[in-house]
Coordinates of C-alpha atoms in Angstrom, one line a residue:
M1 CA 0.3 0.2 -0.2
T2 CA 0.7 3.9 -0.8
T3 CA 1.2 6.0 2.9
V4 CA -0.4 9.5 1.8
L5 CA -0.2 10.4 4.7
E6 CA 2.8 10.1 7.7
T7 CA 4.0 12.3 10.4
K8 CA 6.6 10.7 12.4
G9 CA 7.6 12.7 16.3
L10 CA 5.6 16.0 15.4
T11 CA 5.0 18.5 16.8
A12 CA 2.9 21.3 16.2
G13 CA 0.4 24.2 18.0
Y14 CA 0.4 28.2 17.6
A15 CA 2.8 31.4 18.8
G16 CA 4.8 28.4 19.3
V17 CA 3.0 26.2 22.2
P18 CA 2.2 22.6 21.8
V19 CA -0.8 21.4 21.0
V20 CA -0.1 18.1 19.7
R21 CA 3.2 17.1 20.6
N22 CA 5.6 13.8 19.2
L23 CA 3.1 11.8 17.4
D24 CA 3.3 9.4 15.0
L25 CA 0.4 8.5 12.8
T26 CA 0.2 7.2 8.8
V27 CA -2.3 6.5 6.3
E28 CA -3.0 4.5 4.0
A29 CA -4.2 5.0 0.5
G30 CA -7.6 3.8 -0.2
E31 CA -7.9 3.6 4.4
V32 CA -10.2 5.2 5.9
V33 CA -8.4 6.2 9.4
A34 CA -10.5 7.8 13.2
L35 CA -9.0 10.4 15.2
L36 CA -10.4 10.3 18.6
G37 CA -10.4 11.9 21.6
P38 CA -12.2 14.2 24.1
N39 CA -12.1 18.3 22.5
G40 CA -9.4 19.9 22.8
A41 CA -7.6 17.1 22.6
G42 CA -4.9 18.3 19.1
K43 CA -7.3 16.4 16.4
T44 CA -8.2 19.8 14.6
T45 CA -5.0 21.4 15.3
T46 CA -3.2 17.1 13.3
L47 CA -5.6 18.1 10.6
L48 CA -5.4 21.5 10.4
T49 CA -1.2 21.2 10.4
L50 CA -1.3 17.9 8.0
A51 CA -3.5 21.0 5.3
G52 CA -0.9 23.5 5.9
V53 CA -2.1 25.5 7.6
V54 CA -0.6 25.3 11.3
P55 CA 2.9 25.2 11.2
R56 CA 5.5 22.6 12.5
I57 CA 7.4 23.5 16.0
S58 CA 9.7 19.9 15.4
G59 CA 9.0 16.9 13.7
S60 CA 7.8 15.5 9.9
A61 CA 4.9 16.3 8.3
K62 CA 4.3 14.8 4.7
V63 CA 1.7 14.3 2.3
L64 CA 2.1 12.2 -0.1
D65 CA 6.0 12.1 0.7
E66 CA 6.2 16.3 0.1
E67 CA 6.8 17.6 3.8
V68 CA 4.2 20.0 5.2
A69 CA 4.9 23.6 4.9
G70 CA 3.0 26.5 7.5
G71 CA 1.3 28.8 5.4
R72 CA 0.9 27.2 1.7
P73 CA -2.0 25.1 2.3
H74 CA -2.6 25.9 -1.4
K75 CA 0.0 23.7 -2.6
V76 CA -0.5 20.9 0.1
A77 CA -4.0 21.1 -2.3
R78 CA -2.3 21.4 -5.4
R79 CA -0.6 17.7 -3.8
G80 CA -4.8 16.1 -3.8
A81 CA -5.5 17.2 -0.6
V82 CA -7.9 18.5 0.5
L83 CA -9.8 19.2 3.7
V84 CA -13.0 19.7 4.6
P85 CA -12.9 22.3 8.5
D86 CA -16.1 21.6 10.9
D87 CA -17.8 25.0 9.8
R88 CA -18.0 23.3 6.5
A89 CA -16.9 26.4 4.4
I90 CA -19.0 26.6 1.0
F91 CA -20.2 29.2 -0.5
F92 CA -23.6 30.5 1.0
D93 CA -24.6 32.2 -2.3
L94 CA -24.0 29.9 -4.5
T95 CA -26.1 27.0 -5.5
A96 CA -25.4 23.3 -4.6
R97 CA -24.3 22.9 -8.1
E98 CA -21.9 26.2 -9.1
N99 CA -20.2 25.2 -6.0
L100 CA -19.7 21.5 -6.2
R101 CA -17.9 23.0 -10.5
L102 CA -15.7 25.5 -8.3
G103 CA -14.9 22.1 -6.1
A104 CA -13.9 20.7 -9.3
G105 CA -11.5 23.4 -10.8
G106 CA -10.8 21.3 -14.3
K107 CA -11.2 18.8 -13.5
G108 CA -14.7 17.9 -15.9
G109 CA -16.4 19.3 -13.7
N110 CA -20.3 19.0 -14.9
N111 CA -18.2 14.8 -14.6
A112 CA -17.0 15.6 -11.3
V113 CA -21.0 16.9 -10.5
E114 CA -21.7 12.6 -11.7
I115 CA -19.7 11.1 -9.9
V116 CA -20.7 13.5 -5.9
L117 CA -24.1 12.8 -6.7
D118 CA -23.4 9.0 -7.1
Y119 CA -22.7 8.6 -3.9
F120 CA -25.1 11.6 -2.5
P121 CA -28.6 11.1 -4.2
S122 CA -30.8 13.6 -1.9
L123 CA -28.7 16.6 -3.4
K124 CA -30.3 15.7 -6.8
P125 CA -33.3 18.0 -6.5
R126 CA -31.2 20.4 -4.2
M127 CA -29.0 21.4 -7.5
S128 CA -30.6 24.5 -8.1
T129 CA -30.7 25.3 -5.0
R130 CA -28.1 27.6 -3.0
A131 CA -26.2 26.1 -0.3
G132 CA -27.7 28.7 2.6
L133 CA -31.0 27.2 2.4
L134 CA -30.1 23.8 2.7
S135 CA -30.0 21.8 5.7
G136 CA -27.2 20.8 8.0
G137 CA -26.9 17.4 6.1
E138 CA -27.3 18.4 3.8
Q139 CA -24.8 21.3 3.3
Q140 CA -22.4 18.9 4.6
M141 CA -22.9 16.0 2.3
L142 CA -22.2 19.3 -0.2
A143 CA -19.0 20.1 2.6
V144 CA -17.5 16.0 1.5
G145 CA -19.2 16.5 -2.5
R146 CA -17.3 19.8 -3.2
A147 CA -14.4 17.5 -1.4
L148 CA -14.5 14.0 -3.2
S149 CA -15.7 16.3 -7.0
G150 CA -11.2 17.5 -7.0
R151 CA -10.8 14.1 -7.1
P152 CA -8.2 13.9 -4.5
K153 CA -5.8 11.5 -3.9
V154 CA -6.6 12.4 0.2
L155 CA -9.2 13.0 2.3
M156 CA -9.4 15.2 5.3
I157 CA -12.7 15.6 7.4
D158 CA -13.3 18.0 10.3
E159 CA -15.8 17.0 12.6
M160 CA -17.8 15.2 10.1
S161 CA -21.3 14.7 12.4
L162 CA -20.6 17.4 13.6
G163 CA -24.7 19.9 14.2
L164 CA -25.5 17.0 12.4
A165 CA -28.9 14.3 13.6
P166 CA -27.8 11.0 14.2
V167 CA -29.6 9.5 11.3
I168 CA -27.7 12.0 9.2
V169 CA -24.7 10.5 10.7
K170 CA -25.5 7.1 10.1
R171 CA -25.9 8.0 6.5
M172 CA -22.1 9.3 5.8
F173 CA -20.0 6.8 7.8
P174 CA -20.6 4.5 5.0
V175 CA -20.3 7.1 2.3
V176 CA -17.1 8.0 3.8
R177 CA -15.9 4.1 3.2
R178 CA -16.6 3.8 -0.2
I179 CA -14.6 7.2 -1.0
A180 CA -11.9 5.1 0.2
D181 CA -13.0 1.6 -1.8
E182 CA -13.4 2.8 -5.1
I183 CA -11.4 6.1 -5.7
G184 CA -9.1 4.5 -3.7
A185 CA -8.5 7.7 -1.8
G186 CA -6.6 8.0 2.2
V187 CA -8.8 9.3 4.4
L188 CA -8.4 11.3 7.8
V189 CA -11.7 11.6 9.5
V190 CA -11.7 13.4 13.1
E191 CA -14.5 12.7 14.9
Q192 CA -16.6 12.9 18.0
H193 CA -19.3 9.8 17.3
I194 CA -16.8 6.8 18.9
D195 CA -18.9 4.1 17.3
V196 CA -19.9 4.9 14.3
A197 CA -16.1 5.8 13.2
L198 CA -14.8 2.6 14.3
Q199 CA -17.1 1.5 12.3
A200 CA -16.3 2.3 8.9
A201 CA -12.9 3.0 10.0
D202 CA -10.2 0.6 9.3
R203 CA -7.7 1.6 12.5
A204 CA -8.0 4.5 14.9
Y205 CA -5.5 7.1 16.9
V206 CA -6.8 7.7 20.2
L207 CA -5.4 11.8 20.9
N208 CA -5.2 12.9 25.1
H209 CA -4.0 16.1 25.8
G210 CA -2.4 16.3 22.3
E211 CA -0.1 13.1 22.8
V212 CA -1.1 9.4 20.9
A213 CA -2.8 7.4 23.9
M214 CA -3.8 4.3 22.0
Q215 CA -4.1 3.4 18.3
G216 CA -4.9 -0.2 16.4
P217 CA -7.1 -1.5 14.5
A218 CA -10.6 -0.3 14.9
H219 CA -12.6 -4.1 15.4
E220 CA -10.0 -4.1 18.6
L221 CA -11.1 -0.5 19.7
L222 CA -14.4 -1.9 19.4
K223 CA -14.5 -4.7 21.0
D224 CA -12.1 -2.8 24.4
R225 CA -14.6 -0.7 25.5
H226 CA -13.3 0.0 28.8
L227 CA -10.2 1.1 28.0
L228 CA -11.3 3.5 25.0
Q229 CA -13.0 4.9 27.5
A230 CA -9.6 4.7 29.5
S231 CA -7.5 6.3 26.9
Y232 CA -10.3 9.3 26.5
L233 CA -9.9 10.0 30.4
G234 CA -6.4 10.2 30.0
M235 CA -5.8 6.7 32.0
S236 CA -3.9 4.0 30.1

């Protein structure tokens, strides 16, 4: 398998203050990796560092075998690594179709839209609707779809379930699994809903206070609930 994301001894944070410490993490092509942990554990900072937004303090962070440089997210995106932030970052005044075409860039806009609609068919009757008028679930589908329309090699999703009804959350994660399986993208997803994330993931890392408290195959973490809970509480 091809490693598409890798950190070695990564320490990153803000104004020189570490939030993530000594992080070793990998994501392979076609793999879904869940990044779990309590609020403030450093999950979002990890994604922002890999996206080139937050600078490294020390260690290594590579996306598609190229070292990530803080402050240059456009270069990371150009290499095929796309971040879906927790605020979704869609254009509310544009229609759903226009958002998807923007995500596709010059990569066959109409065809890219059709591919997205195959994954999110409930968006089809909403293509002419302004994004700001879509429901929260539809906006999240649009955000992931826009990232997908650019045919990413790496897809990073921050808090996909934020503000969504449980029934929508359960529909979203199988789609993420399909994206990895069918397109071959490596997916790193930050999530608070442990069970649904682990059911879709191949592997998972649990962060606590900026450090890895637990890691392993997702199915094994699902079985050991007591140890997983201890990791969240910083007791492992």
